[in-house]
Coordinates of C-alpha atoms and ligand atoms in Angstrom, one line a residue:
M1 CA 30.4 14.1 20.3
A2 CA 29.1 12.7 23.7
L3 CA 25.9 14.3 24.7
K4 CA 25.9 16.7 27.7
E5 CA 24.4 15.1 30.8
F6 CA 22.0 16.7 33.3
T7 CA 20.1 15.8 36.4
Y8 CA 16.4 16.3 36.8
E9 CA 17.2 19.0 39.4
E10 CA 19.2 21.0 36.9
V11 CA 16.5 20.7 34.2
E12 CA 13.8 21.8 36.7
K13 CA 15.4 25.3 37.0
H14 CA 14.5 26.0 33.4
N15 CA 10.8 26.3 33.7
K16 CA 9.7 29.7 32.5
E17 CA 9.0 31.6 29.3
G18 CA 12.4 32.4 27.6
D19 CA 14.2 29.7 29.6
L20 CA 12.3 26.5 29.1
W21 CA 13.5 22.9 29.1
I22 CA 11.6 19.7 29.0
V23 CA 12.5 16.0 29.1
I24 CA 11.1 13.4 26.7
D25 CA 12.3 9.8 27.0
S26 CA 15.5 10.8 28.9
K27 CA 16.4 13.4 26.3
V28 CA 16.6 17.1 27.4
Y29 CA 15.1 19.6 24.9
D30 CA 15.6 23.4 25.1
V31 CA 12.3 24.8 23.8
S32 CA 12.9 28.4 25.0
R33 CA 12.8 29.8 21.5
F34 CA 10.7 27.2 19.9
A35 CA 7.9 27.6 22.5
N36 CA 6.4 30.6 20.7
L37 CA 6.3 28.7 17.4
H38 CA 5.0 25.4 18.9
P39 CA 1.9 24.4 16.9
G40 CA 0.2 23.3 20.2
G41 CA 0.8 26.7 21.7
L42 CA 3.1 28.2 24.4
A43 CA 0.7 27.7 27.3
V44 CA 0.8 23.9 27.3
L45 CA 4.6 24.0 27.5
L46 CA 4.5 26.3 30.6
A47 CA 2.0 24.1 32.4
D48 CA 2.9 22.4 35.8
G49 CA 4.2 19.0 35.1
V50 CA 5.6 20.0 31.7
A51 CA 7.9 23.0 32.1
G52 CA 11.3 21.7 33.4
K53 CA 9.8 18.2 33.9
D54 CA 9.7 14.8 32.3
S55 CA 6.9 15.2 29.8
T56 CA 7.2 11.8 28.1
N57 CA 3.7 10.6 28.7
V58 CA 2.0 13.8 27.8
F59 CA 4.1 14.2 24.7
F60 CA 3.3 10.7 23.3
G61 CA -0.4 11.3 24.1
L62 CA -0.3 14.2 21.6
H63 CA 2.5 13.6 19.0
R64 CA 3.8 10.8 16.8
H65 CA 7.4 9.8 17.5
E66 CA 8.4 11.1 14.0
V67 CA 7.9 14.7 15.2
L68 CA 11.0 14.3 17.4
L69 CA 12.9 12.8 14.5
R70 CA 12.3 15.7 12.1
P71 CA 15.6 17.6 11.8
Q72 CA 14.2 21.0 12.9
Y73 CA 13.0 19.5 16.2
A74 CA 15.7 16.9 16.7
R75 CA 18.1 19.8 16.9
L76 CA 16.3 21.2 20.0
Q77 CA 17.9 18.4 22.0
I78 CA 20.7 19.7 24.2
G79 CA 21.6 16.6 26.2
K80 CA 20.3 13.7 28.2
I81 CA 19.5 12.7 31.8
R82 CA 22.5 11.3 33.5
G83 CA 22.3 7.5 34.0
Q84 CA 19.2 7.1 31.8
E85 CA 18.9 5.8 28.2
E86 CA 16.1 6.4 25.7
V87 CA 13.5 3.6 25.7
I88 CA 11.2 4.6 22.9
K89 CA 12.9 3.8 19.6
P90 CA 11.5 3.8 16.1
L91 CA 12.0 0.7 14.0
L92 CA 15.3 0.7 12.2
P93 CA 15.1 0.0 8.4
G94 CA 14.6 -3.7 8.0
E95 CA 13.4 -4.4 11.5
V96 CA 10.1 -6.0 12.3
S97 CA 7.7 -4.7 14.9
T98 CA 7.3 -6.5 18.2
V99 CA 3.8 -5.2 18.8
P100 CA 1.6 -8.3 18.9
Y101 CA -0.3 -8.9 15.6
A102 CA 1.6 -6.0 13.9
E103 CA 3.3 -8.5 11.6
P104 CA 2.1 -11.7 9.9
T105 CA 2.7 -14.7 12.2
W106 CA 5.6 -16.1 10.3
L107 CA 7.7 -13.0 11.1
N108 CA 7.2 -13.3 14.9
K109 CA 10.0 -15.0 16.9
G110 CA 9.2 -18.5 18.0
F111 CA 6.2 -19.0 15.6
H112 CA 6.1 -21.6 12.9
N113 CA 4.5 -21.6 9.4
P114 CA 4.0 -24.0 6.5
Y115 CA 4.6 -21.6 3.6
Y116 CA 7.7 -19.4 4.1
N117 CA 11.3 -20.6 4.0
D118 CA 14.7 -19.0 4.3
S119 CA 14.5 -17.5 0.9
H120 CA 11.4 -15.6 2.0
R121 CA 13.0 -14.5 5.2
K122 CA 16.1 -13.1 3.4
F123 CA 13.9 -11.5 0.8
H124 CA 11.7 -10.0 3.4
R125 CA 14.6 -8.3 5.3
V126 CA 16.0 -6.7 2.2
A127 CA 12.5 -5.7 0.9
R128 CA 11.5 -4.1 4.2
K129 CA 14.7 -2.1 4.3
F130 CA 14.2 -0.9 0.7
F131 CA 10.6 0.1 1.3
M132 CA 11.5 1.9 4.6
E133 CA 14.5 3.8 3.2
V134 CA 13.6 4.4 -0.4
V135 CA 9.9 4.1 -0.9
Y136 CA 8.4 5.4 2.4
P137 CA 9.9 8.9 2.1
D138 CA 8.6 9.2 -1.5
A139 CA 5.2 7.9 -0.5
I140 CA 4.8 10.5 2.1
K141 CA 5.9 13.3 -0.2
C142 CA 3.8 12.2 -3.2
E143 CA 0.7 11.4 -1.2
E144 CA 0.7 14.9 0.0
S145 CA 1.8 16.8 -3.2
G146 CA -0.3 14.6 -5.5
K147 CA 2.6 14.3 -7.8
R148 CA 3.4 11.0 -9.6
I149 CA 6.0 8.6 -8.1
S150 CA 9.5 10.1 -8.5
Q151 CA 11.5 8.8 -11.5
D152 CA 14.4 8.2 -9.1
V153 CA 12.3 5.7 -7.2
V154 CA 11.0 4.1 -10.4
D155 CA 14.6 3.7 -11.5
R156 CA 15.6 2.2 -8.3
L157 CA 12.7 -0.2 -8.1
C158 CA 13.3 -1.3 -11.7
E159 CA 17.0 -1.8 -10.9
M160 CA 16.0 -4.1 -8.1
N161 CA 13.4 -5.7 -10.5
I162 CA 10.7 -5.0 -7.9
F163 CA 8.3 -3.9 -10.6
A164 CA 9.0 -7.0 -12.6
M165 CA 8.5 -9.2 -9.6
R166 CA 5.1 -7.6 -8.8
L167 CA 3.8 -9.2 -12.0
G168 CA 4.4 -12.6 -10.4
P169 CA 6.8 -15.4 -11.2
G170 CA 7.2 -16.2 -14.9
K171 CA 9.4 -15.9 -18.0
H172 CA 9.7 -12.1 -17.7
L173 CA 12.0 -12.6 -14.7
Q174 CA 14.4 -14.8 -16.7
G175 CA 18.0 -13.4 -16.5
R176 CA 17.1 -10.7 -14.0
T177 CA 18.8 -10.2 -10.7
L178 CA 16.1 -10.1 -8.0
L179 CA 16.5 -7.6 -5.2
S180 CA 20.2 -7.3 -5.7
G181 CA 20.5 -11.1 -5.9
V182 CA 19.3 -11.9 -2.4
I183 CA 17.4 -14.9 -3.9
R184 CA 17.9 -17.0 -6.9
N185 CA 15.6 -16.3 -9.9
E186 CA 14.0 -19.8 -9.8
E187 CA 13.1 -19.4 -6.0
Y188 CA 10.8 -16.5 -6.7
D189 CA 7.2 -17.4 -6.0
H190 CA 3.8 -15.8 -5.1
F191 CA 4.8 -15.6 -1.4
H192 CA 7.7 -13.3 -2.3
E193 CA 5.2 -11.3 -4.3
L194 CA 2.8 -11.2 -1.3
I195 CA 5.7 -9.8 0.8
L196 CA 6.2 -7.0 -1.7
N197 CA 2.5 -6.1 -1.7
L198 CA 2.3 -6.1 2.1
E199 CA 5.5 -4.1 2.5
L200 CA 4.2 -1.5 0.0
A201 CA 1.0 -1.2 1.9
R202 CA 2.9 -0.5 5.2
C203 CA 3.7 2.9 3.8
G204 CA 0.1 3.8 4.8
C205 CA -0.5 6.0 1.7
R206 CA -3.4 4.4 -0.3
G207 CA -3.0 6.8 -3.3
Y208 CA 0.6 6.1 -3.6
V209 CA 0.0 2.3 -3.4
D210 CA -1.8 2.7 -6.7
G211 CA 0.7 5.3 -7.9
F212 CA 3.5 2.8 -7.3
L213 CA 3.0 1.6 -10.9
A214 CA -0.1 -0.4 -10.1
G215 CA -1.3 0.4 -13.6
G216 CA 1.6 -1.5 -14.9
V217 CA 1.1 -4.5 -12.7
I218 CA -2.3 -4.9 -14.3
G219 CA -1.6 -3.3 -17.7
L220 CA 1.6 -5.2 -18.7
P221 CA 0.4 -8.9 -18.2
P222 CA -1.9 -8.8 -21.2
V223 CA 1.1 -7.8 -23.3
L224 CA 3.3 -10.5 -21.8
N225 CA 0.7 -13.2 -22.1
F226 CA -1.1 -12.2 -25.3
G227 CA 1.2 -9.8 -27.2
S228 CA 3.0 -10.8 -30.4
D229 CA 6.8 -11.3 -30.2
E230 CA 7.4 -8.0 -31.9
I231 CA 5.2 -6.1 -29.5
K232 CA 6.8 -7.8 -26.5
A233 CA 10.3 -7.1 -27.7
Q234 CA 9.4 -3.4 -28.2
V235 CA 7.4 -2.7 -25.1
V236 CA 8.4 -5.1 -22.3
P237 CA 12.1 -4.1 -21.8
E238 CA 11.4 -0.4 -21.7
V239 CA 8.5 -0.8 -19.3
L240 CA 10.3 -3.2 -17.0
A241 CA 13.2 -0.7 -17.0
G242 CA 10.9 2.1 -15.9
K243 CA 11.6 4.1 -19.0
K244 CA 8.0 3.9 -20.2
L245 CA 4.9 3.5 -18.1
I246 CA 1.8 1.5 -19.0
C247 CA -1.7 1.2 -17.6
L248 CA -4.9 -0.9 -18.1
A249 CA -7.9 0.9 -19.6
I250 CA -11.1 -1.1 -19.2
S251 CA -13.7 0.7 -17.2
E252 CA -15.9 3.4 -18.6
A253 CA -18.5 5.7 -17.4
F254 CA -20.8 3.3 -19.2
A255 CA -19.3 0.1 -17.8
G256 CA -17.5 -0.6 -14.5
S257 CA -17.8 -4.0 -13.0
D258 CA -20.2 -4.8 -15.9
V259 CA -17.3 -5.1 -18.3
S260 CA -19.5 -6.4 -21.1
G261 CA -21.3 -3.0 -21.3
L262 CA -18.2 -1.1 -22.5
Q263 CA -18.7 1.2 -25.5
T264 CA -15.2 2.2 -26.7
T265 CA -15.1 0.8 -30.3
A266 CA -12.3 -0.2 -32.6
V267 CA -13.1 -0.4 -36.3
R268 CA -10.8 -2.0 -38.9
D269 CA -9.4 0.2 -41.6
G270 CA -7.0 -2.0 -43.5
D271 CA -4.0 -2.8 -41.3
Y272 CA -5.2 -0.3 -38.6
W273 CA -7.7 -0.1 -35.8
V274 CA -9.5 3.2 -35.4
I275 CA -10.4 3.6 -31.8
S276 CA -13.1 6.0 -30.5
G277 CA -14.6 6.3 -27.0
T278 CA -13.7 7.1 -23.4
K279 CA -12.3 5.3 -20.4
K280 CA -12.8 6.3 -16.8
W281 CA -11.0 5.7 -13.4
I282 CA -7.8 4.6 -15.2
T283 CA -5.1 4.2 -12.6
N284 CA -1.8 5.8 -13.6
G285 CA -3.5 7.0 -16.8
T286 CA -2.3 10.6 -16.3
F287 CA 1.3 9.6 -16.7
A288 CA 1.2 6.4 -18.7
D289 CA 2.9 6.1 -22.1
Y290 CA 1.0 2.9 -23.1
F291 CA -2.7 2.0 -22.6
T292 CA -3.9 -1.6 -22.7
V293 CA -7.4 -0.9 -23.9
A294 CA -10.5 -3.1 -24.0
C295 CA -12.6 -2.3 -27.1
R296 CA -15.8 -3.4 -28.6
T297 CA -15.1 -4.8 -32.1
E298 CA -17.2 -6.6 -34.7
G299 CA -18.4 -9.8 -33.2
G300 CA -17.0 -9.3 -29.7
Y301 CA -14.3 -7.6 -27.6
T302 CA -10.7 -7.0 -28.5
V303 CA -7.8 -5.8 -26.3
I304 CA -5.4 -3.4 -28.1
L305 CA -2.2 -1.8 -27.0
V306 CA -2.3 1.9 -27.6
P307 CA 0.7 4.2 -27.3
R308 CA 0.1 7.8 -26.1
G309 CA -0.3 10.0 -29.2
K310 CA -2.0 13.1 -30.4
D311 CA -5.5 11.7 -30.6
L312 CA -5.4 10.2 -27.1
E313 CA -6.0 12.6 -24.3
T314 CA -5.9 12.1 -20.5
R315 CA -7.4 14.3 -17.9
A316 CA -6.9 13.9 -14.2
I317 CA -10.1 12.9 -12.3
K318 CA -10.5 14.4 -8.9
T319 CA -10.9 11.5 -6.5
S320 CA -10.9 11.4 -2.7
Y321 CA -7.5 9.8 -2.6
S322 CA -4.3 11.4 -3.7
S323 CA -3.7 12.3 -7.3
T324 CA -0.4 10.5 -7.0
A325 CA -2.4 7.5 -8.2
G326 CA -2.8 9.3 -11.6
T327 CA -6.5 8.4 -12.0
A328 CA -7.5 9.5 -15.4
F329 CA -10.3 10.0 -17.8
V330 CA -9.0 9.0 -21.2
T331 CA -10.5 10.1 -24.6
F332 CA -9.8 8.3 -27.8
D333 CA -10.6 10.4 -30.8
K334 CA -10.2 8.2 -33.8
V335 CA -6.8 6.9 -32.6
R336 CA -5.1 4.8 -35.2
V337 CA -3.0 1.9 -34.1
P338 CA -1.7 -1.0 -36.2
V339 CA -3.7 -4.2 -36.0
S340 CA -0.5 -5.9 -34.9
N341 CA -1.0 -4.2 -31.6
T342 CA -3.8 -6.5 -30.8
L343 CA -3.3 -8.5 -27.6
G344 CA -4.8 -12.0 -28.0
K345 CA -7.2 -13.0 -30.7
I346 CA -9.6 -10.5 -32.4
G347 CA -13.0 -10.9 -30.8
K348 CA -11.6 -12.9 -27.9
G349 CA -10.8 -9.9 -25.6
M350 CA -13.0 -11.0 -22.8
Q351 CA -10.7 -14.0 -22.2
V352 CA -7.8 -11.6 -22.0
I353 CA -9.7 -9.3 -19.6
L354 CA -11.0 -12.0 -17.3
S355 CA -7.7 -14.0 -17.1
N356 CA -6.0 -10.8 -15.9
F357 CA -8.5 -10.1 -13.2
N358 CA -7.5 -12.9 -10.8
H359 CA -4.0 -11.6 -10.2
E360 CA -5.2 -8.0 -10.0
R361 CA -7.8 -8.9 -7.4
W362 CA -5.4 -10.9 -5.3
M363 CA -2.9 -8.0 -5.4
I364 CA -5.5 -5.5 -4.3
A365 CA -6.6 -7.8 -1.5
A366 CA -3.0 -8.2 -0.4
C367 CA -2.4 -4.4 -0.3
A368 CA -5.7 -3.9 1.5
L369 CA -4.7 -6.5 4.1
G370 CA -1.2 -4.8 4.6
M371 CA -2.9 -1.5 5.4
Q372 CA -5.4 -3.2 7.7
R373 CA -2.5 -4.7 9.7
L374 CA -0.8 -1.4 10.0
V375 CA -4.1 0.1 11.3
V376 CA -4.3 -2.7 13.9
E377 CA -0.7 -1.8 15.0
E378 CA -1.6 1.9 15.2
C379 CA -4.6 1.1 17.3
L380 CA -2.8 -1.1 19.7
K381 CA 0.0 1.4 20.2
W382 CA -2.5 4.3 20.6
S383 CA -4.7 2.5 23.0
N384 CA -1.6 1.7 25.1
Q385 CA -0.3 5.3 25.2
R386 CA -3.4 7.4 25.2
M387 CA -4.7 8.1 28.7
A388 CA -8.5 8.7 29.1
F389 CA -10.3 8.8 32.4
G390 CA -6.9 8.4 34.1
K391 CA -6.1 5.0 32.4
P392 CA -4.9 3.8 29.1
L393 CA -7.6 3.5 26.5
H394 CA -7.5 -0.3 26.5
A395 CA -8.6 -0.3 30.1
Q396 CA -12.1 0.2 28.5
A397 CA -13.8 -3.1 27.7
M398 CA -15.4 -1.6 24.6
V399 CA -12.0 -0.7 23.2
R400 CA -10.6 -4.2 23.9
A401 CA -13.6 -5.7 22.2
K402 CA -13.0 -3.5 19.1
L403 CA -9.3 -4.5 19.1
A404 CA -10.2 -8.2 19.4
G405 CA -12.5 -7.9 16.4
M406 CA -9.9 -6.1 14.3
I407 CA -7.2 -8.6 15.1
S408 CA -9.5 -11.6 14.2
R409 CA -10.4 -10.0 10.9
V410 CA -6.8 -9.4 9.9
E411 CA -5.6 -12.8 11.0
S412 CA -8.4 -14.6 9.2
S413 CA -7.7 -12.6 6.0
Q414 CA -4.0 -13.3 6.3
N415 CA -4.6 -17.1 6.7
W416 CA -7.0 -17.2 3.8
I417 CA -4.8 -15.2 1.4
E418 CA -1.8 -17.4 2.3
S419 CA -3.9 -20.5 1.5
V420 CA -4.9 -19.0 -1.9
T421 CA -1.3 -17.9 -2.6
Y422 CA -0.2 -21.5 -2.0
Q423 CA -2.7 -22.7 -4.6
M424 CA -1.4 -20.0 -7.0
N425 CA 2.1 -21.4 -6.5
N426 CA 1.0 -24.8 -7.4
M427 CA -1.4 -24.2 -10.3
S428 CA -0.8 -23.2 -13.9
Y429 CA -2.2 -19.9 -15.1
G430 CA -5.1 -21.8 -16.8
E431 CA -5.9 -23.8 -13.7
Q432 CA -5.9 -20.7 -11.6
S433 CA -8.5 -19.1 -14.0
D434 CA -10.7 -22.2 -13.7
K435 CA -10.3 -23.0 -10.0
L436 CA -9.5 -19.7 -8.3
A437 CA -11.5 -17.0 -10.0
G438 CA -14.5 -17.5 -7.7
T439 CA -12.4 -18.0 -4.6
I440 CA -10.3 -14.9 -5.2
G441 CA -13.5 -13.0 -5.8
L442 CA -14.8 -14.1 -2.4
L443 CA -11.4 -13.5 -0.8
K444 CA -11.3 -9.9 -2.1
Q445 CA -14.9 -9.3 -1.0
Y446 CA -14.1 -10.5 2.5
I447 CA -10.9 -8.6 2.9
T448 CA -12.3 -5.3 1.6
R449 CA -15.4 -5.6 3.7
T450 CA -13.4 -6.3 6.9
G451 CA -11.3 -3.3 5.9
R452 CA -14.2 -1.0 6.2
E453 CA -15.2 -2.5 9.5
I454 CA -11.6 -2.0 10.7
A455 CA -11.7 1.6 9.5
E456 CA -14.9 2.3 11.5
D457 CA -13.5 0.7 14.7
A458 CA -10.1 2.5 14.3
T459 CA -12.0 5.8 13.8
Q460 CA -13.8 5.3 17.1
I461 CA -10.6 4.4 18.9
F462 CA -8.7 7.4 17.6
G463 CA -11.7 9.8 18.0
G464 CA -11.1 13.4 16.6
R465 CA -7.5 12.5 15.6
S466 CA -8.9 10.1 13.0
I467 CA -10.4 12.9 11.0
T468 CA -7.3 15.0 10.7
V469 CA -4.9 14.5 7.8
T470 CA -1.8 15.2 9.9
G471 CA -0.8 14.2 13.4
M472 CA -1.5 11.1 15.6
G473 CA -4.3 9.6 13.6
K474 CA -3.1 10.4 10.0
L475 CA -2.9 6.8 9.0
I476 CA -6.4 6.1 10.3
E477 CA -7.7 9.1 8.4
N478 CA -6.0 8.0 5.2
F479 CA -7.3 4.4 5.6
H480 CA -10.9 5.5 6.6
R481 CA -11.1 7.8 3.5
T482 CA -9.5 5.3 1.1
S483 CA -10.6 1.8 2.2
P484 CA -13.6 2.0 -0.2
Y485 CA -11.1 2.0 -3.1
D486 CA -10.1 -1.5 -2.3
S487 CA -13.8 -2.6 -2.4
I488 CA -14.4 -1.0 -5.8
L489 CA -11.2 -1.3 -7.9
G490 CA -10.8 -4.5 -9.8
G491 CA -14.5 -5.4 -9.3
S492 CA -16.9 -4.2 -6.7
E493 CA -17.5 -6.2 -3.5
D494 CA -21.1 -7.3 -4.4
V495 CA -20.2 -8.3 -7.9
L496 CA -17.2 -10.3 -6.7
G497 CA -19.2 -12.1 -4.0
D498 CA -21.8 -13.0 -6.6
L499 CA -19.0 -14.2 -9.0
G500 CA -17.7 -16.5 -6.2
M501 CA -21.2 -17.9 -5.6
R502 CA -22.0 -18.4 -9.3
Q503 CA -18.8 -20.3 -9.8
A504 CA -19.5 -22.4 -6.8
I505 CA -23.1 -23.1 -7.8
R506 CA -21.9 -24.1 -11.3
K507 CA -19.7 -26.7 -9.7
I508 CA -22.2 -28.3 -7.4
P509 CA -22.4 -31.9 -8.6
S510 CA -25.7 -32.7 -10.3
S511 CA -25.8 -35.8 -8.0
A512 CA -25.5 -33.8 -4.8
R513 CA -28.5 -34.2 -2.6
L514 CA -29.1 -34.0 1.2
Ligands
HEM1 C1 10.4 19.0 21.8 C2 9.1 19.1 22.2 C3 8.0 19.3 21.3 C4 7.9 19.5 19.9 C5 9.0 19.5 18.9 C6 6.5 19.6 19.6 C7 6.0 19.8 18.3 C8 4.7 19.8 17.9 C9 4.2 19.7 16.6 C10 5.1 19.6 15.3 C11 2.9 19.7 16.7 C12 1.9 19.7 15.4 C13 1.2 18.4 15.4 C14 2.0 17.2 14.9 O1 2.8 17.3 13.9 O2 1.9 16.1 15.5 C15 2.5 19.8 18.0 C16 1.2 19.9 18.5 C17 0.9 19.9 19.8 N1 1.8 19.8 20.9 FE1 3.8 19.7 20.8 N2 5.8 19.6 20.7 C18 6.6 19.4 21.7 C19 6.3 19.3 23.1 C20 5.0 19.3 23.6 C21 4.7 19.1 24.9 C22 5.6 18.8 26.1 C23 3.3 19.3 25.0 C24 2.6 19.1 26.3 C25 1.4 19.4 26.6 C26 2.8 19.6 23.7 C27 1.5 19.8 23.3 C28 1.0 19.9 22.1 C29 -0.4 20.0 21.7 C30 -1.5 20.1 22.7 C31 -0.4 20.0 20.3 C32 -1.7 20.0 19.5 C33 -2.1 18.6 19.3 C34 -3.2 18.3 18.3 O3 -3.6 19.2 17.6 O4 -3.8 17.2 18.4 N3 3.9 19.6 22.8 N4 3.6 19.8 18.8

């Protein structure tokens, strides 16, 4: 049905309590009955320049656009201004932002790049639509409720093989239809995977980013790369189908970044391991069915796949991000598992653990970067729409300086991660372990550190709104609270910087002299 049309003169007549209309972006809203329920109060709606008037600027200085899109408020619209059309439109599913620096360069019209081709473009369009339509609403819901990712979303992302793709290219993708067949299986590379990580991060919910089966992204590769054929045949199909969930259990209260300090032990009893000990900060642990567990065994370390059972208990750990991540404290009370559940060689678990770290750290860095870019976009929009001292925020040189720093950090991180991703595409798994471990350590250290600098700057730009969980600054609040996770999970910043340096120092030629 065509919308009723009004002139500004007609709207102006409705300017008092009980008969109150306002205009926002050419749309006419009847707020007569809503005014008393308005979270910002009645008085502000009756003010001069608001009641019966075009309140577009004042509205966008105080609310996110999504407020108007919520059904209960969208229904307050009774018509539009004759001869005018709405200008402020949200991105449609699949669309890219036209705000400068809101997207990686290759997505901007007229820009060129050496890494991405048509297959990545097609893939990106479908992925963005999927994340906006299916994942984003679940992310918002779960981030707030703290509940685990909905099974419905798990089913859909497994149907699209998104979960399988997040493990990177490889044999596990053979015979699978990727993203409804938008690309051919053999086209899939680490740049497609980078796209998935960046799109996930755009949801702006850090807890959910981990709740989005991150435990599986790091817990399943040891099974794929080091499990026996029987174990793989049993576990991989059900996990990639989203029927069973898996997580990685390495860190302990006794050993975090210092993996060699771990104390969970596995003792042989015939054909069984008997596992005793605890694990801490285990992402997805509260809802996982399988645990890829690093244990101390006679003569070294061994990684063992442990199914959830009566002697394995998980308890949710209260963290400062959402419990949708499923962060758990895990207790093994003489858990018996067959020795055939060993992943890799007995006593050679450190190799399994270390080889897994590169991909995990790269994934965390990618997600961290995705959120940072989102924060840059939020700050650019906010500084453009927020009026202070009679001018937009970006009229202040200090604000422009902060924005310049934020953009430079995000762009340098993007360029570095793309260069590393290109190496990953062209190196074998073994070569990556040898050549990229140090670089990825440094990359992650850099990206997570700049993340916290960006969080600080964004907080200053958003002021009080950056410390409230809802409203204009909700993404900034989430990012400021959760950016330290990026700098801790998968190896803390200082340890990774040191790893990068130790690897570099080891490779300085003995003949090198000034
Ligand atoms: C259709 C029109 C409007 C709707 C549906 C609406 C809805 C809301 C909602 C849901 C909130 C809670 C905060 C949030 O979720 O962002 C809010 C807060 C607020 N609103 Fe409105 N509003 C409308 C128009 C206006 C207008 C024209 C003004 C003009 C001054 C205004 C001033 C405020 C203020 C001052 C707050 C508190 C903001 C804060 O805590 O930071 N609102 N409004």
